Every structure is written in structure tokens, then in C-alpha cells.
PDB file of C-alpha atoms and ligand atoms in Angstrom:
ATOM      1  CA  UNK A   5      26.256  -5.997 -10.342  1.00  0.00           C
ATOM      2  CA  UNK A   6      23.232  -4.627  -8.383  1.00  0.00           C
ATOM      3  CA  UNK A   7      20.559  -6.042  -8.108  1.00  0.00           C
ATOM      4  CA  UNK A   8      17.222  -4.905  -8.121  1.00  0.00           C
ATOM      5  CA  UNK A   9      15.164  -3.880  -5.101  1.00  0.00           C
ATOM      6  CA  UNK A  10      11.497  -5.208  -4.318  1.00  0.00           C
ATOM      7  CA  UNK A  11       9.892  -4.202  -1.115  1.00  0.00           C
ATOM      8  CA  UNK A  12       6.062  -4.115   0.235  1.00  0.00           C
ATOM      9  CA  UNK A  13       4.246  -1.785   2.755  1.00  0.00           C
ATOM     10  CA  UNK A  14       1.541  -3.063   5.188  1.00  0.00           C
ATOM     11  CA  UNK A  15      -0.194  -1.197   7.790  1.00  0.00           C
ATOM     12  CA  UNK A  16      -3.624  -0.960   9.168  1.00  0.00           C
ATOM     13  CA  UNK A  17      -5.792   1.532   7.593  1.00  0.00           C
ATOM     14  CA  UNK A  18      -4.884   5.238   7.971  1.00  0.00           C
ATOM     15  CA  UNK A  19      -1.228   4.160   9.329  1.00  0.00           C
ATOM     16  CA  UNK A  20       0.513   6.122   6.863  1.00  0.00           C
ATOM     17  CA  UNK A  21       0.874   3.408   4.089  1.00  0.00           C
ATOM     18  CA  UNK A  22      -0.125   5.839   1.144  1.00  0.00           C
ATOM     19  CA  UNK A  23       2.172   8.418   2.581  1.00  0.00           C
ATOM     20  CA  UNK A  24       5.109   7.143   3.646  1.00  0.00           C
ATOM     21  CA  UNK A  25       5.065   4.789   0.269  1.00  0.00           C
ATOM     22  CA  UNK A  26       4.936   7.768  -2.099  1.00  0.00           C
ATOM     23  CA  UNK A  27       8.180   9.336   0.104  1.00  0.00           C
ATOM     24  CA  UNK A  28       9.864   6.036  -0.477  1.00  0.00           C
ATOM     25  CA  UNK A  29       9.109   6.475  -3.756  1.00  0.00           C
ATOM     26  CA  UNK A  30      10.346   9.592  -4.570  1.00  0.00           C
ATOM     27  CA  UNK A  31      13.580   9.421  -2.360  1.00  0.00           C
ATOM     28  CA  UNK A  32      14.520   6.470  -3.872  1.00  0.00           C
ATOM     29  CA  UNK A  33      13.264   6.236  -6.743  1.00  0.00           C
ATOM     30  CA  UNK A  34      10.974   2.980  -7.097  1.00  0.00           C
ATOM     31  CA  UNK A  35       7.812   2.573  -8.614  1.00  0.00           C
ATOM     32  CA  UNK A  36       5.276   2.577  -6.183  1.00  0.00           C
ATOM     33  CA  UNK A  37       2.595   0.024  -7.142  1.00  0.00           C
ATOM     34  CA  UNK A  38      -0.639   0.554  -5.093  1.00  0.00           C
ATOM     35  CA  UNK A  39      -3.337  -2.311  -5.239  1.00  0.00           C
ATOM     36  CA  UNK A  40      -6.121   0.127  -4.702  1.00  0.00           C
ATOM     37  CA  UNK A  41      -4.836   2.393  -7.269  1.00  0.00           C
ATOM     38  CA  UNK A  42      -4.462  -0.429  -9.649  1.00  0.00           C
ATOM     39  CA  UNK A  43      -8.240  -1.537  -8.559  1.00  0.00           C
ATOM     40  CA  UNK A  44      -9.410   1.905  -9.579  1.00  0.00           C
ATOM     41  CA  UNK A  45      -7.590   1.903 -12.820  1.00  0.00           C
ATOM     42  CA  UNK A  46      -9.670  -1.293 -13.541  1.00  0.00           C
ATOM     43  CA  UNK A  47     -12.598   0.194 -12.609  1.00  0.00           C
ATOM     44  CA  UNK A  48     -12.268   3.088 -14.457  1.00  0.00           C
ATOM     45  CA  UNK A  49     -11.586   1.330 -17.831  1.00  0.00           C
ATOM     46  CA  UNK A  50     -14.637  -1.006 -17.205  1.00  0.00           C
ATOM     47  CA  UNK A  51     -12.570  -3.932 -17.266  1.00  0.00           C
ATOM     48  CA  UNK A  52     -13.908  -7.366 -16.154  1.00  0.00           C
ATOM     49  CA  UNK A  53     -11.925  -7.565 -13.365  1.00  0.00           C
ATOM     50  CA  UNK A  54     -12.994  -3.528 -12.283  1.00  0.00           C
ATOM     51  CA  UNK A  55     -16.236  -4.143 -12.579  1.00  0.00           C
ATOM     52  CA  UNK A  56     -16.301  -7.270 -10.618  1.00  0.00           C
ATOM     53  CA  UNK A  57     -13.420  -5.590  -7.666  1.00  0.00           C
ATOM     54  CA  UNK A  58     -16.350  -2.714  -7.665  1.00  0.00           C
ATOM     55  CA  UNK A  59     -19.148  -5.027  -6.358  1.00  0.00           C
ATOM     56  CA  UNK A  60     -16.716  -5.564  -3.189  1.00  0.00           C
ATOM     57  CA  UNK A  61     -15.380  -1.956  -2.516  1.00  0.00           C
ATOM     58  CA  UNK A  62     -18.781  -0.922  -2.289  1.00  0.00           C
ATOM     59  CA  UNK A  63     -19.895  -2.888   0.562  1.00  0.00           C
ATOM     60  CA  UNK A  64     -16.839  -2.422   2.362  1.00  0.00           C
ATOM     61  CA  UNK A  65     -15.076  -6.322   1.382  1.00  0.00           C
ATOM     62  CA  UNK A  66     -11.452  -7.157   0.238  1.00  0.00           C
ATOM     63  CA  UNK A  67     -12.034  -8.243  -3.440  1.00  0.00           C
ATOM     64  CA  UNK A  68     -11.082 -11.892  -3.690  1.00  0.00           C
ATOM     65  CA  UNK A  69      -7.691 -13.418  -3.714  1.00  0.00           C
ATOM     66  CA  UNK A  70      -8.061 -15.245  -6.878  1.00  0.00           C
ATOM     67  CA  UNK A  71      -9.012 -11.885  -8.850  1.00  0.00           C
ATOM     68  CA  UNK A  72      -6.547  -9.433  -7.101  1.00  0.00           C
ATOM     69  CA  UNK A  73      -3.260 -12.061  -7.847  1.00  0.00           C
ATOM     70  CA  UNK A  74      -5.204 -12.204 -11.757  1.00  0.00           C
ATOM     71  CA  UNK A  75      -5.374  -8.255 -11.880  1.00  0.00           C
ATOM     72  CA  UNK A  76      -1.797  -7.722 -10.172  1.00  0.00           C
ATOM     73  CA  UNK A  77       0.955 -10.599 -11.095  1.00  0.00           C
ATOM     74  CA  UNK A  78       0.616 -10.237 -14.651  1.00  0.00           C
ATOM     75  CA  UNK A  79       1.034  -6.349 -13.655  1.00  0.00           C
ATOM     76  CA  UNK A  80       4.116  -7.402 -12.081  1.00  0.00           C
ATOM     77  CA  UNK A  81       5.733  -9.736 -14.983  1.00  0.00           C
ATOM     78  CA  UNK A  82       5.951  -5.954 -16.556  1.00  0.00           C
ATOM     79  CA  UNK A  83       8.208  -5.031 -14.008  1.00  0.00           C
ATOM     80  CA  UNK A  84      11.285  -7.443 -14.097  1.00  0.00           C
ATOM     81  CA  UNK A  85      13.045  -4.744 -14.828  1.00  0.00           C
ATOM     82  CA  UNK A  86      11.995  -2.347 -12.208  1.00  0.00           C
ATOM     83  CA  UNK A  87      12.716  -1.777  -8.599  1.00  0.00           C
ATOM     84  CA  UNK A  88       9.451  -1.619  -6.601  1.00  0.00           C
ATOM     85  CA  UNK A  89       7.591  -1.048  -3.514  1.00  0.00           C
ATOM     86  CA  UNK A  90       4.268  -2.489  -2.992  1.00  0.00           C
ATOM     87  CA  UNK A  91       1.358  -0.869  -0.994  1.00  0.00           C
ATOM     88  CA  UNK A  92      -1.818  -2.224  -0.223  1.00  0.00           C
ATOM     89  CA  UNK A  93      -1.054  -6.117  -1.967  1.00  0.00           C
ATOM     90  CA  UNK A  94      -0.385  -9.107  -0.266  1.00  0.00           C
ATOM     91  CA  UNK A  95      -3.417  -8.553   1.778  1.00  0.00           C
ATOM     92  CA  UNK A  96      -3.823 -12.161   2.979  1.00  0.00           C
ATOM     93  CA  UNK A  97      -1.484 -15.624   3.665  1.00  0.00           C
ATOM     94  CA  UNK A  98      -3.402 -16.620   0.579  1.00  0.00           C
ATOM     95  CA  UNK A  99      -1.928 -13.911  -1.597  1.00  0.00           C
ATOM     96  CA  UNK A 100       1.487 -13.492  -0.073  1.00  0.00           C
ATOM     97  CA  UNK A 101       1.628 -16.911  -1.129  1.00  0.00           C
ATOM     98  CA  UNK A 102       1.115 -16.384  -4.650  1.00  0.00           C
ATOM     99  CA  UNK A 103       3.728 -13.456  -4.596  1.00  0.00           C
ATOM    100  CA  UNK A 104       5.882 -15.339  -3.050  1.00  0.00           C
ATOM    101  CA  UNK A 105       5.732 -18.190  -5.234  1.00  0.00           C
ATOM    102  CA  UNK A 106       6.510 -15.510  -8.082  1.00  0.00           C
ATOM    103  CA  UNK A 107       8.727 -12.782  -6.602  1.00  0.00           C
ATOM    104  CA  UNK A 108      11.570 -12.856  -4.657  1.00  0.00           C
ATOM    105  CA  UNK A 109      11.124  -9.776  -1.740  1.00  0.00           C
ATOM    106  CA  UNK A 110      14.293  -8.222  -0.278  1.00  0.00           C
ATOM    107  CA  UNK A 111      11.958  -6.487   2.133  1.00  0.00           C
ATOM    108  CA  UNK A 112       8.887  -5.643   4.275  1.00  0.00           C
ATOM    109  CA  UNK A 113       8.047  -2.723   6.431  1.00  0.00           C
ATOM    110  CA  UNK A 114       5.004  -2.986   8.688  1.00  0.00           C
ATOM    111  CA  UNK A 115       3.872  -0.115  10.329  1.00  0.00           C
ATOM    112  CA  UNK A 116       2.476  -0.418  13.877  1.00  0.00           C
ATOM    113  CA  UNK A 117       0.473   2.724  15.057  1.00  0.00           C
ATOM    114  CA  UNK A 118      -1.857   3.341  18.091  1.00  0.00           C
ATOM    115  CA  UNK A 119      -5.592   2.975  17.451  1.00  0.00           C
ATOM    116  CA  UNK A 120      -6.359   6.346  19.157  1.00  0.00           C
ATOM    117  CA  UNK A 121      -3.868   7.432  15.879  1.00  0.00           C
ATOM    118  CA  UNK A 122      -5.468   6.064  13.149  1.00  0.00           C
ATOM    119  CA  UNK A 123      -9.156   6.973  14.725  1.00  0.00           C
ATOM    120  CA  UNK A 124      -7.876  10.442  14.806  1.00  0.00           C
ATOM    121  CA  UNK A 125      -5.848  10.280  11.159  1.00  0.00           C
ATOM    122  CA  UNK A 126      -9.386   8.749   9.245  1.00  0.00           C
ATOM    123  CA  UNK A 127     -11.684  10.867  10.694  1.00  0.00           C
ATOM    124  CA  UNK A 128     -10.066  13.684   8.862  1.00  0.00           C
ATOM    125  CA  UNK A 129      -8.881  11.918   5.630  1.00  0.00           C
ATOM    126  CA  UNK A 130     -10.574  12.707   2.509  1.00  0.00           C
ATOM    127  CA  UNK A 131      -9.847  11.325  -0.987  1.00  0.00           C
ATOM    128  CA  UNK A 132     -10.650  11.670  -4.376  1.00  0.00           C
ATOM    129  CA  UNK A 133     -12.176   8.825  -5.244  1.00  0.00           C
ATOM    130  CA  UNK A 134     -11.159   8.748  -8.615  1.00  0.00           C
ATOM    131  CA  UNK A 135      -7.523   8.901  -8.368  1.00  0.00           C
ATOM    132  CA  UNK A 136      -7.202   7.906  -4.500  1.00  0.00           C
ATOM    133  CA  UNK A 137      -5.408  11.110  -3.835  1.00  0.00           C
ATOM    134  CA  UNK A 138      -5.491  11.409   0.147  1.00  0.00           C
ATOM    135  CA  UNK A 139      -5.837  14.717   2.189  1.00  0.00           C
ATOM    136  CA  UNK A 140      -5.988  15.484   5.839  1.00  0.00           C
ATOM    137  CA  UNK A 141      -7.452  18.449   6.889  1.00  0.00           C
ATOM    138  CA  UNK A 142      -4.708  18.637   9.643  1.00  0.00           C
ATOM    139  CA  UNK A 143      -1.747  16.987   8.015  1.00  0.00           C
ATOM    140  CA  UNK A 144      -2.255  17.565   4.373  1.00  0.00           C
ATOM    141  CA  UNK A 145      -4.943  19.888   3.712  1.00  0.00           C
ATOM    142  CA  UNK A 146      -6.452  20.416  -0.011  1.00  0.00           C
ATOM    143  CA  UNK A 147      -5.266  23.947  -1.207  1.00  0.00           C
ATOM    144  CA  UNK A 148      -9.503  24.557  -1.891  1.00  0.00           C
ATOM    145  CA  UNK A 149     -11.161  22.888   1.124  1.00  0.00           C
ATOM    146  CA  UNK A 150     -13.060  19.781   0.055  1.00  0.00           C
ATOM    147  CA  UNK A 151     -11.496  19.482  -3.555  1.00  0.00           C
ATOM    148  CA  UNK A 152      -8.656  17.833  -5.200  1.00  0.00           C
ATOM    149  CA  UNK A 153      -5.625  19.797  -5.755  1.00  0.00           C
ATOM    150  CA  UNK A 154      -5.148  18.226  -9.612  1.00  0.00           C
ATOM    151  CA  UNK A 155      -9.239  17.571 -11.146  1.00  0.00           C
ATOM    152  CA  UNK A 156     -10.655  20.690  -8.612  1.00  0.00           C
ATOM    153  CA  UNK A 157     -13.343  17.779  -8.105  1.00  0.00           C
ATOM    154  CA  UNK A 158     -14.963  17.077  -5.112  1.00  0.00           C
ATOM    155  CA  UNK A 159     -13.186  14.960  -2.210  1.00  0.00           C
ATOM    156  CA  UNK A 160     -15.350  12.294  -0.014  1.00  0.00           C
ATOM    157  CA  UNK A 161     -14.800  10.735   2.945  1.00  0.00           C
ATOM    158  CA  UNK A 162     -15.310   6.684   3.305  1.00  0.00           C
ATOM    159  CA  UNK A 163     -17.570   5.636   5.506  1.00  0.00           C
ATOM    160  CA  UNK A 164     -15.921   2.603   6.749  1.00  0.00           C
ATOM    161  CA  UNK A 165     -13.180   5.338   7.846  1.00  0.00           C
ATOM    162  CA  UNK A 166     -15.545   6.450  10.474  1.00  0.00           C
ATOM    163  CA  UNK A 167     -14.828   5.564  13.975  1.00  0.00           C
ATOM    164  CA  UNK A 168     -17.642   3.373  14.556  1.00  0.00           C
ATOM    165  CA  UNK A 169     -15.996   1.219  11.342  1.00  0.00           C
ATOM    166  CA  UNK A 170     -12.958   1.809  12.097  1.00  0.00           C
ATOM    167  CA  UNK A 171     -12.916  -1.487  15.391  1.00  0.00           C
ATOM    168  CA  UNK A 172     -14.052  -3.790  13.044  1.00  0.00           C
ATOM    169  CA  UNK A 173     -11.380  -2.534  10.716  1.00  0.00           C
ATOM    170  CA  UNK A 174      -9.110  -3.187  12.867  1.00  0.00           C
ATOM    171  CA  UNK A 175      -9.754  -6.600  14.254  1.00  0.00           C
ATOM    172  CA  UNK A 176      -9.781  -7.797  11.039  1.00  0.00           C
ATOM    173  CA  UNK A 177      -7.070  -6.112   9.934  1.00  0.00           C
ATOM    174  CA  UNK A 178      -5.274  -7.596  12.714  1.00  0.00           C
ATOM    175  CA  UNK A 179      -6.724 -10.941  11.979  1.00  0.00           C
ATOM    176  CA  UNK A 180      -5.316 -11.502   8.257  1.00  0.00           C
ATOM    177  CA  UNK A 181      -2.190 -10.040   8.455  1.00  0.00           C
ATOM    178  CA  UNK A 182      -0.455 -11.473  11.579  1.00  0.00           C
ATOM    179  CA  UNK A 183       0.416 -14.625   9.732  1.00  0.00           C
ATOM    180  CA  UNK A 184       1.540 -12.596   6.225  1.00  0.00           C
ATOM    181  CA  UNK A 185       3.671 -10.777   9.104  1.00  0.00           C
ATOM    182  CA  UNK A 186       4.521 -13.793  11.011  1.00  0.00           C
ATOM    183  CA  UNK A 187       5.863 -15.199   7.411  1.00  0.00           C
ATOM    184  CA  UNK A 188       7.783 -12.201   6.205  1.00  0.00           C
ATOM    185  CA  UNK A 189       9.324 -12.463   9.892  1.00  0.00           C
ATOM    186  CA  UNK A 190      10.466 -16.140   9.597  1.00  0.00           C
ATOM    187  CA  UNK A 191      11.641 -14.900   6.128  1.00  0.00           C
ATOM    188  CA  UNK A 192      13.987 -12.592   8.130  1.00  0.00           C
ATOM    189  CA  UNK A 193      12.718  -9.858   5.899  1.00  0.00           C
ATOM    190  CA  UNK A 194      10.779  -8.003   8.134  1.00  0.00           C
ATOM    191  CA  UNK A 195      11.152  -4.748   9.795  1.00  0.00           C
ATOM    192  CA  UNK A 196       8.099  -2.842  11.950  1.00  0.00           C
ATOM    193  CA  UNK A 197       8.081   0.566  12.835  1.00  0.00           C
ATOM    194  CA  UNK A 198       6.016   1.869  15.847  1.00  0.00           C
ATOM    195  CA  UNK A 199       4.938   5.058  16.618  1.00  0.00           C
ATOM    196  CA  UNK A 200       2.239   8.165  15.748  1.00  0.00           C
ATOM    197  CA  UNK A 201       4.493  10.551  14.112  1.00  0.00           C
ATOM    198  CA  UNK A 202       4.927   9.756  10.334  1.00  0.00           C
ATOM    199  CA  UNK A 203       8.236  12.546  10.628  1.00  0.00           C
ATOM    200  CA  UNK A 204       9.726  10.339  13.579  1.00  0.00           C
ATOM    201  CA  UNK A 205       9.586   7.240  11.890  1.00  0.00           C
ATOM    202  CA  UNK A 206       9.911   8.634   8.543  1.00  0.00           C
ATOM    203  CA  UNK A 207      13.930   8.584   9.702  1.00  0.00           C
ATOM    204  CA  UNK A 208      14.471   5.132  10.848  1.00  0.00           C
ATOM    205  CA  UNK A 209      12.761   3.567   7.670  1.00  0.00           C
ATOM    206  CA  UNK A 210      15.378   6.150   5.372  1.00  0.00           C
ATOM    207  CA  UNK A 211      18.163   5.025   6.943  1.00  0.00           C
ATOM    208  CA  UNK A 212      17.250   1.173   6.775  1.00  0.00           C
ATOM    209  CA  UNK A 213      16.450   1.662   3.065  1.00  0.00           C
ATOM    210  CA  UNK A 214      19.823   3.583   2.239  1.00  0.00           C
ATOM    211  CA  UNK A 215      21.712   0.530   3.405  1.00  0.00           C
ATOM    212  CA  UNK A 216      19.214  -1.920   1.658  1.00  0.00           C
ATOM    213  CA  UNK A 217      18.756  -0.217  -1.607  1.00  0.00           C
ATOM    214  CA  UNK A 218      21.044  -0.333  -4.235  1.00  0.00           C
ATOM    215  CA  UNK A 219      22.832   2.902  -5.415  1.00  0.00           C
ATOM    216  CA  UNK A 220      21.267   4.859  -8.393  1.00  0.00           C
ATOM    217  CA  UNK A 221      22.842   4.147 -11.490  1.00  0.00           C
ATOM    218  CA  UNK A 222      24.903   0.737 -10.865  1.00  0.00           C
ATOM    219  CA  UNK A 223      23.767  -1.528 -13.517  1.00  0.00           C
ATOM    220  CA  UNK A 224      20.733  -3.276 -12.501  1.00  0.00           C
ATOM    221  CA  UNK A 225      20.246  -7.172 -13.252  1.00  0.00           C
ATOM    222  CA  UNK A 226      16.836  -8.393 -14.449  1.00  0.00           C
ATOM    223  CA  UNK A 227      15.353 -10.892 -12.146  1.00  0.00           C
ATOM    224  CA  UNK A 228      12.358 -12.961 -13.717  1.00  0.00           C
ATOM    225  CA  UNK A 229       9.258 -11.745 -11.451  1.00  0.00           C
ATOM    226  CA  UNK A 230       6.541 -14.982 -12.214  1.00  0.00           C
ATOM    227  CA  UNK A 231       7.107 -18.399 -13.117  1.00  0.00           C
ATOM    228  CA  UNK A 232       3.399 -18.598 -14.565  1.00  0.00           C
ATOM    229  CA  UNK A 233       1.072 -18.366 -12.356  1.00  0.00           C
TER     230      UNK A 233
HETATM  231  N1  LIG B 316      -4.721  -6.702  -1.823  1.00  0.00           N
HETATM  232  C1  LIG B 316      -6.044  -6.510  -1.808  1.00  0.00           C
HETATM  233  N2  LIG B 316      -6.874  -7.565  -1.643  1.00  0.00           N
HETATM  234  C2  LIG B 316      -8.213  -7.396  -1.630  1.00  0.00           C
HETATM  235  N3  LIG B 316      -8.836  -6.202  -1.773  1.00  0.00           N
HETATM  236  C3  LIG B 316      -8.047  -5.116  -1.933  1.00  0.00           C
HETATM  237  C4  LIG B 316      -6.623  -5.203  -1.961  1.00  0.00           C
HETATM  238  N4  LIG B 316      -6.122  -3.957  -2.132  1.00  0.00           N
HETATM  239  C5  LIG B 316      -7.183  -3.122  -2.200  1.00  0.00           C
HETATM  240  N5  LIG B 316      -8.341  -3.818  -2.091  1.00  0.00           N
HETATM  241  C6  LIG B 316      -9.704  -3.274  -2.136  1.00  0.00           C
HETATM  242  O1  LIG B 316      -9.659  -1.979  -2.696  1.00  0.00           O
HETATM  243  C7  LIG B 316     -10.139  -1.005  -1.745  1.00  0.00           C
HETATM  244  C8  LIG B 316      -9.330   0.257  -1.899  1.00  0.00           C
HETATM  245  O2  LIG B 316      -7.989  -0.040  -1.546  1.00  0.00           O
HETATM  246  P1  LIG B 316      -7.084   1.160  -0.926  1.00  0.00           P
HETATM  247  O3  LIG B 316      -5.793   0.551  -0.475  1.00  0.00           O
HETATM  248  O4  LIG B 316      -7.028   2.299  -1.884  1.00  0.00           O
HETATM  249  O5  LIG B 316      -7.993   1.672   0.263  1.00  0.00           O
HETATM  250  P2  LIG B 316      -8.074   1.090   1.703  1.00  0.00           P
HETATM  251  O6  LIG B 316      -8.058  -0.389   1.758  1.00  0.00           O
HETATM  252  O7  LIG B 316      -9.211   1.786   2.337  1.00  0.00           O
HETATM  253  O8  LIG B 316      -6.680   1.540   2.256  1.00  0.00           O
HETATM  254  P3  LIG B 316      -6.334   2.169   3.672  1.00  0.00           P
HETATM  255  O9  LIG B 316      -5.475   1.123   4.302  1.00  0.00           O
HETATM  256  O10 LIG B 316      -5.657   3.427   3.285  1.00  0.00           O
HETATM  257  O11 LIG B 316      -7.637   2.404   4.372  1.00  0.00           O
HETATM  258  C9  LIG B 316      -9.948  -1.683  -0.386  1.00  0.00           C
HETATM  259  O12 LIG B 316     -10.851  -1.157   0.581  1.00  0.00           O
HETATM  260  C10 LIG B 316     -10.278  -3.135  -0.722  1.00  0.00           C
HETATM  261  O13 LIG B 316     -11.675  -3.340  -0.782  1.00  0.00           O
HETATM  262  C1  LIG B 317       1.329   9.356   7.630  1.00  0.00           C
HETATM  263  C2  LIG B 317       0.308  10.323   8.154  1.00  0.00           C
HETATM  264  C3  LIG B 317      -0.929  10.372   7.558  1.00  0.00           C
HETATM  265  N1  LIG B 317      -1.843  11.239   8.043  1.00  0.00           N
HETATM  266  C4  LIG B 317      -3.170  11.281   7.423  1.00  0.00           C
HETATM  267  C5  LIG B 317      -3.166  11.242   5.907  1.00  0.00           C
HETATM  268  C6  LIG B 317      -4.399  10.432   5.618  1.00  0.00           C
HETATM  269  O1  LIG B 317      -5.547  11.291   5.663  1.00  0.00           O
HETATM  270  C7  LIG B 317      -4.538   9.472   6.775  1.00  0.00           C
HETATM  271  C8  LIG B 317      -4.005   8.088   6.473  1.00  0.00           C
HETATM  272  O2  LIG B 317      -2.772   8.184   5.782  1.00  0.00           O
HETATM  273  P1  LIG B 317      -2.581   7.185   4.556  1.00  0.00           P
HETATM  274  O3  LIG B 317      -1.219   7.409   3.990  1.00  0.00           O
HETATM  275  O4  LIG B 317      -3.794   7.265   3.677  1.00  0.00           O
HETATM  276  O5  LIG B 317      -2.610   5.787   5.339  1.00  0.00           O
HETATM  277  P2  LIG B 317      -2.932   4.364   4.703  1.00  0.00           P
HETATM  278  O6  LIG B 317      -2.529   4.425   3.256  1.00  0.00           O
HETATM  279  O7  LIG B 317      -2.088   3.434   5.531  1.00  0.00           O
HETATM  280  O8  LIG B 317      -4.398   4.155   4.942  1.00  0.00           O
HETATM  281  O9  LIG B 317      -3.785  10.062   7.855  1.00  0.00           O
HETATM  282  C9  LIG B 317      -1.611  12.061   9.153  1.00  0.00           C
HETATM  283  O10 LIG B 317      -2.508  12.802   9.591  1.00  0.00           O
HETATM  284  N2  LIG B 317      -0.393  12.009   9.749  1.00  0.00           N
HETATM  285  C10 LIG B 317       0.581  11.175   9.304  1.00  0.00           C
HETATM  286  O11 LIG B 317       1.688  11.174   9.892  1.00  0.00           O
END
């Protein structure tokens, strides 16, 4: 019997997580869970845990570990059934750890673009901020310029995607995930894909996921996804 498939995305900001997540998605059909989709969710119900992840997004921080594995591993005990790919979650050694002391991953795919790329990428993204929908005026422009396609409401752009934001980004970026990456590598699940073109790489990561993933419509075991936690 099959089993079932469970995969996350990292990247630094604006390296095509969102994107290339949702294609993954859709061509193979998982459930893409997004951690900043699930933070806005919380937000917008005025849960505890929303209100409280708010007070960070606003100036610019991670929320903390201990609330983002409280808002997302019971999220994922609803899934043992599911194949998934995760975007934007583990963010830090401290979080990967708490996945991994829950879920089994079959993979990883870290994407490795230029800075000069993702300086050029966020200075045109816009999103809604509601739903996180992302546009880019040169790769995937609104139909009505500065509006979302679905609520017609207005689109922003983040300030911390600004260039002058975007080093510091980076660094830290850089900083927290090397040793999720360096454990995912010793885990021999890891696979990173380099380059500026989403529709180069966009080939490579298909054809390593057709061999990985298993076919649609085999039966699927159910594979417990926390021991408690
Ligand atoms: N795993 C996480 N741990 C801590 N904070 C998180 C996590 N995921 C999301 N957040 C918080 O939620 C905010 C929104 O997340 P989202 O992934 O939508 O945007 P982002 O981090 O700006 O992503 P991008 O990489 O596209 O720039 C983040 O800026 C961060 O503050
Ligand atoms: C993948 C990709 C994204 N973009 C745009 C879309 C977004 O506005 C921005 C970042 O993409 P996005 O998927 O939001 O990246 P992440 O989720 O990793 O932050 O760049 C391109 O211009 N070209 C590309 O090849």
C-alpha cells in the first residue's frame, strides 16, 4: 500500500515559496498548508493565538516557537489522513524539532535564489493582506492594477519587502535556517534548487516529486501525525 506523502518548502523571502507551493499543490494534489495563511486565519477569527501572532507581524518578528507549534500541530493531527506540503513552518531548529518529534517528513525542498532576485521579485510583490494572495506586477499582475483579483480590495506592499529590509531579511534568514537545513540534510531528505527562473526550476522539482509521490488513487495508509505534544 502507498503511503502518504509529507513534504515542506523553505526559501528566503520572495524565493518563490508561495508560488511554486501552490503548483505543487495543484499538480499533485496535496494540501498546501501555509503558516502565514494559517496565522491570518487566526487573526481574522480573533483567536487568542491571532491576536497574540498579530503583535509580532506588525513589527516585523517571527511569532514565537511555542505559539506557532500550539497554533499548527494540533492543525496537523487533522491531517493523518492527508498528503501535505508545508510552506512557511518549521521556521527555526526549535520548531523543526517539534515537527519532527511528531511527523515523519519524506521530504524537503529548499530553494536557493540570488539576492539581486529576490530584491528585484519584493520590490514588485503586492498582497492582499487579508487572504495573502501574492501579485507581481511583472510576473503575476492583478487583472485591476492594485486590487485583488477575488475581494476587488485593495493590495499593499510590506514594508520589510523593501530593499533597505530586505539585508537584514536575509542575514537572518540565513542565520535560522542553515541548521533546520543542515538537519533535513543529515536526514538525507533534502533537496535545494538554485536558480532565478521559477519556470527553470519549476522542472527539476516535478520530476523529483513524480518519482517521490505516490500515484493518485492507490490506497493510502494513515500514519499517526503527533504523539502529544
Ligand atoms: N513558522 C513561523 N514561525 C514564526 N513566525 C511565522 C511563521 N510563519 C509565519 N510567521 C509570521 O507570519 C508572517 C507572515 O508569514 P508569511 O509566510 O505569509 O509571510 P512572510 O514571512 O513575509 O513570507 P515570505 O517568505 O513570502 O516573505 C511572517 O512575516 C512571520 O512574522
Ligand atoms: C516564483 C516567482 C515569484 N515571483 C514574484 C511573485 C511574488 O511577488 C514574489 C515572491 O514570490 P512568493 O511565491 O511570494 O515567494 P515567497 O513565498 O518565497 O516569499 O516574486 C516572480 O516575480 N518570479 C518568480 O519566478
Amino acid at each position: 500500500m502507498a503511503k502518504l506523502f509529507r513534504a515542506v518548502i523553505m526559501g528566503p523571502p520572495g524565493s518563490g515559496k508561495g508560488t511554486i507551493s501552490e503548483r505543487i499543490a495543484q499538480r499533485f494534489g496535496l494540501t498546501r498548508l501555509s503558516s502565514g495563511d494559517f496565522i491570518r486565519e487566526n487573526i481574522a477569527a480573533n483567536t487568542d493565538a491571532g491576536v497574540l501572532a498579530k503583535t509580532y507581524i506588525e513589527r516585523g518578528l517571527l511569532v514565537p516557537d511555542h505559539v506557532m507549534t500550539r497554533l499548527l500541530l494540533p492543525r496537523l493531527e487533522e491531517m493523518t489522513r492527508h498528503s501535505w506540503l508545508m510552506d512557511g513552518f518549521p521556521r527555526t531548529l526549535a520548531q523543526a524539532e517539534a515537527l519532527n518529534s511528531t511527523c515523519d517528513l519524506d521530504l524537503v525542498i529548499s530553494l536557493n535564489i540570488p539576492y539581486e532576485t529576490l530584491k528585484e521579485r519584493l520590490s514588485d510583490r503586492w498582497i492582499h493582506p487579508a487572504s495573502g494572495r501574492v501579485y507581481n506586477m511583472g510576473f503575476n499582475p492583478p487583472h485591476v492594477q492594485g486590487r485583488d483579483d477575488i475581494s476587488g480590495e485593495p493590495l499593499i506592499q510590506h514594508d520589510d519587502d523593501k530593499p533597505e529590509a530586505l539585508v537584514a531579511r536575509l542575514r537572518h534568514y540565513k542565520d535560522v535556517a542553515k541548521p533546520i537545513i543542515d538537519l533535513y540534510k543529515s536526514k538525507g531528505i533534502l533537496h535545494t534548487f538554485s536558480g532565478t527562473e521559477t519556470d527553470r526550476i519549476w522542472p527539476y522539482i516535478n520530476s523529483l516529486l513524480s518519482t517521490k509521490i505516490p500515484m493518485e488513487g492507490t490506497h493510502r495508509t494513515q500514519r499517526p501525525c503527533t504523539r502529544g505534544y
